[in-house]
């Protein structure tokens, strides 16, 4: 087995599984993977598979969530609130960027 330094945690490598042929929502998938990695207290290595738009938009959301310390519970609340919107005129990422974590509770 690989040995690791104290305080080092192996990252979780993931990506857009199910978003190609099955036409899944890449933004939803990214947030779910971020929630899982955060709950496991592991770094997330997210492969965007040459999707530059997803790379930049996910990076922007991630930085926003770090600046406005969001918890896994906050992310879950974002998903619940977004799924309950009657008319979705924005993407999940845009919804997150326009809604401070504390106001989504």
mmCIF file of C-alpha atoms in Angstrom:
data_model
loop_
_atom_site.group_PDB
_atom_site.id
_atom_site.type_symbol
_atom_site.label_atom_id
_atom_site.label_comp_id
_atom_site.label_asym_id
_atom_site.label_seq_id
_atom_site.Cartn_x
_atom_site.Cartn_y
_atom_site.Cartn_z
ATOM 1 C CA UNK A 1 0.000 0.000 0.000
ATOM 2 C CA UNK A 2 1.014 3.591 -0.550
ATOM 3 C CA UNK A 3 2.229 5.431 2.490
ATOM 4 C CA UNK A 4 1.227 9.020 3.013
ATOM 5 C CA UNK A 5 2.590 11.910 4.993
ATOM 6 C CA UNK A 6 0.707 12.962 8.138
ATOM 7 C CA UNK A 7 -2.113 15.335 7.204
ATOM 8 C CA UNK A 8 -2.103 14.233 3.560
ATOM 9 C CA UNK A 9 -5.318 12.855 2.116
ATOM 10 C CA UNK A 10 -5.590 11.223 -1.276
ATOM 11 C CA UNK A 11 -7.880 13.132 -3.602
ATOM 12 C CA UNK A 12 -11.039 11.858 -5.234
ATOM 13 C CA UNK A 13 -10.704 11.818 -9.025
ATOM 14 C CA UNK A 14 -14.045 12.088 -10.786
ATOM 15 C CA UNK A 15 -15.787 13.850 -13.636
ATOM 16 C CA UNK A 16 -18.929 14.079 -15.707
ATOM 17 C CA UNK A 17 -19.978 10.439 -15.343
ATOM 18 C CA UNK A 18 -23.348 9.939 -17.017
ATOM 19 C CA UNK A 19 -23.341 13.348 -18.666
ATOM 20 C CA UNK A 20 -22.361 12.237 -22.167
ATOM 21 C CA UNK A 21 -24.595 9.612 -23.727
ATOM 22 C CA UNK A 22 -27.128 9.941 -20.903
ATOM 23 C CA UNK A 23 -27.293 13.753 -21.248
ATOM 24 C CA UNK A 24 -26.849 14.395 -17.516
ATOM 25 C CA UNK A 25 -26.537 17.851 -15.959
ATOM 26 C CA UNK A 26 -22.810 18.616 -15.629
ATOM 27 C CA UNK A 27 -23.335 21.387 -13.082
ATOM 28 C CA UNK A 28 -25.497 19.193 -10.874
ATOM 29 C CA UNK A 29 -22.959 16.368 -11.153
ATOM 30 C CA UNK A 30 -20.108 18.714 -10.180
ATOM 31 C CA UNK A 31 -21.925 20.001 -7.082
ATOM 32 C CA UNK A 32 -22.856 16.472 -5.969
ATOM 33 C CA UNK A 33 -19.224 15.373 -6.358
ATOM 34 C CA UNK A 34 -18.046 18.461 -4.439
ATOM 35 C CA UNK A 35 -20.474 17.609 -1.635
ATOM 36 C CA UNK A 36 -19.215 14.018 -1.465
ATOM 37 C CA UNK A 37 -15.545 15.028 -1.432
ATOM 38 C CA UNK A 38 -16.192 17.717 1.175
ATOM 39 C CA UNK A 39 -18.085 15.333 3.427
ATOM 40 C CA UNK A 40 -15.224 12.822 3.116
ATOM 41 C CA UNK A 41 -12.729 15.651 3.746
ATOM 42 C CA UNK A 42 -10.816 14.781 0.587
ATOM 43 C CA UNK A 43 -9.485 17.007 -2.178
ATOM 44 C CA UNK A 44 -11.567 16.879 -5.360
ATOM 45 C CA UNK A 45 -9.886 16.316 -8.718
ATOM 46 C CA UNK A 46 -12.637 16.987 -11.255
ATOM 47 C CA UNK A 47 -11.956 16.079 -14.892
ATOM 48 C CA UNK A 48 -13.986 18.286 -17.229
ATOM 49 C CA UNK A 49 -12.973 16.362 -20.380
ATOM 50 C CA UNK A 50 -12.011 19.384 -22.543
ATOM 51 C CA UNK A 51 -15.081 21.411 -21.527
ATOM 52 C CA UNK A 52 -13.446 24.811 -20.934
ATOM 53 C CA UNK A 53 -16.746 26.458 -20.052
ATOM 54 C CA UNK A 54 -17.350 23.921 -17.277
ATOM 55 C CA UNK A 55 -13.772 24.333 -16.061
ATOM 56 C CA UNK A 56 -14.064 28.110 -15.711
ATOM 57 C CA UNK A 57 -17.622 28.146 -14.371
ATOM 58 C CA UNK A 58 -16.960 25.401 -11.772
ATOM 59 C CA UNK A 59 -13.766 27.171 -10.701
ATOM 60 C CA UNK A 60 -15.735 30.402 -10.273
ATOM 61 C CA UNK A 61 -18.411 28.659 -8.181
ATOM 62 C CA UNK A 62 -15.776 26.862 -6.099
ATOM 63 C CA UNK A 63 -13.944 30.124 -5.351
ATOM 64 C CA UNK A 64 -17.244 31.812 -4.479
ATOM 65 C CA UNK A 65 -18.129 29.006 -2.064
ATOM 66 C CA UNK A 66 -14.720 29.308 -0.403
ATOM 67 C CA UNK A 67 -15.120 33.089 -0.013
ATOM 68 C CA UNK A 68 -18.603 32.680 1.473
ATOM 69 C CA UNK A 69 -17.832 29.687 3.680
ATOM 70 C CA UNK A 70 -20.447 27.215 2.495
ATOM 71 C CA UNK A 71 -21.035 23.866 4.136
ATOM 72 C CA UNK A 72 -22.260 20.614 2.623
ATOM 73 C CA UNK A 73 -25.629 21.458 4.178
ATOM 74 C CA UNK A 74 -25.591 24.777 2.287
ATOM 75 C CA UNK A 75 -24.904 22.948 -0.976
ATOM 76 C CA UNK A 76 -27.742 20.542 -0.268
ATOM 77 C CA UNK A 77 -30.038 23.485 0.416
ATOM 78 C CA UNK A 78 -28.994 25.074 -2.889
ATOM 79 C CA UNK A 79 -29.960 21.865 -4.699
ATOM 80 C CA UNK A 80 -33.315 21.645 -2.907
ATOM 81 C CA UNK A 81 -34.157 25.293 -3.544
ATOM 82 C CA UNK A 82 -33.052 25.166 -7.171
ATOM 83 C CA UNK A 83 -35.065 22.014 -7.854
ATOM 84 C CA UNK A 84 -38.166 23.691 -6.397
ATOM 85 C CA UNK A 85 -37.959 26.742 -8.652
ATOM 86 C CA UNK A 86 -41.076 26.929 -10.778
ATOM 87 C CA UNK A 87 -39.266 28.565 -13.686
ATOM 88 C CA UNK A 88 -35.530 28.027 -14.079
ATOM 89 C CA UNK A 89 -34.253 31.003 -16.018
ATOM 90 C CA UNK A 90 -30.662 30.430 -14.887
ATOM 91 C CA UNK A 91 -28.245 27.553 -14.504
ATOM 92 C CA UNK A 92 -27.500 25.925 -11.160
ATOM 93 C CA UNK A 93 -24.091 27.609 -11.065
ATOM 94 C CA UNK A 94 -25.641 31.032 -11.744
ATOM 95 C CA UNK A 95 -28.244 30.397 -9.048
ATOM 96 C CA UNK A 96 -25.479 29.612 -6.544
ATOM 97 C CA UNK A 97 -23.464 32.684 -7.546
ATOM 98 C CA UNK A 98 -26.514 34.925 -7.095
ATOM 99 C CA UNK A 99 -27.594 33.450 -3.745
ATOM 100 C CA UNK A 100 -25.393 33.818 -0.652
ATOM 101 C CA UNK A 101 -25.203 30.530 1.301
ATOM 102 C CA UNK A 102 -26.914 31.947 4.383
ATOM 103 C CA UNK A 103 -29.936 33.192 2.400
ATOM 104 C CA UNK A 104 -30.662 29.772 0.911
ATOM 105 C CA UNK A 105 -31.584 28.369 4.352
#
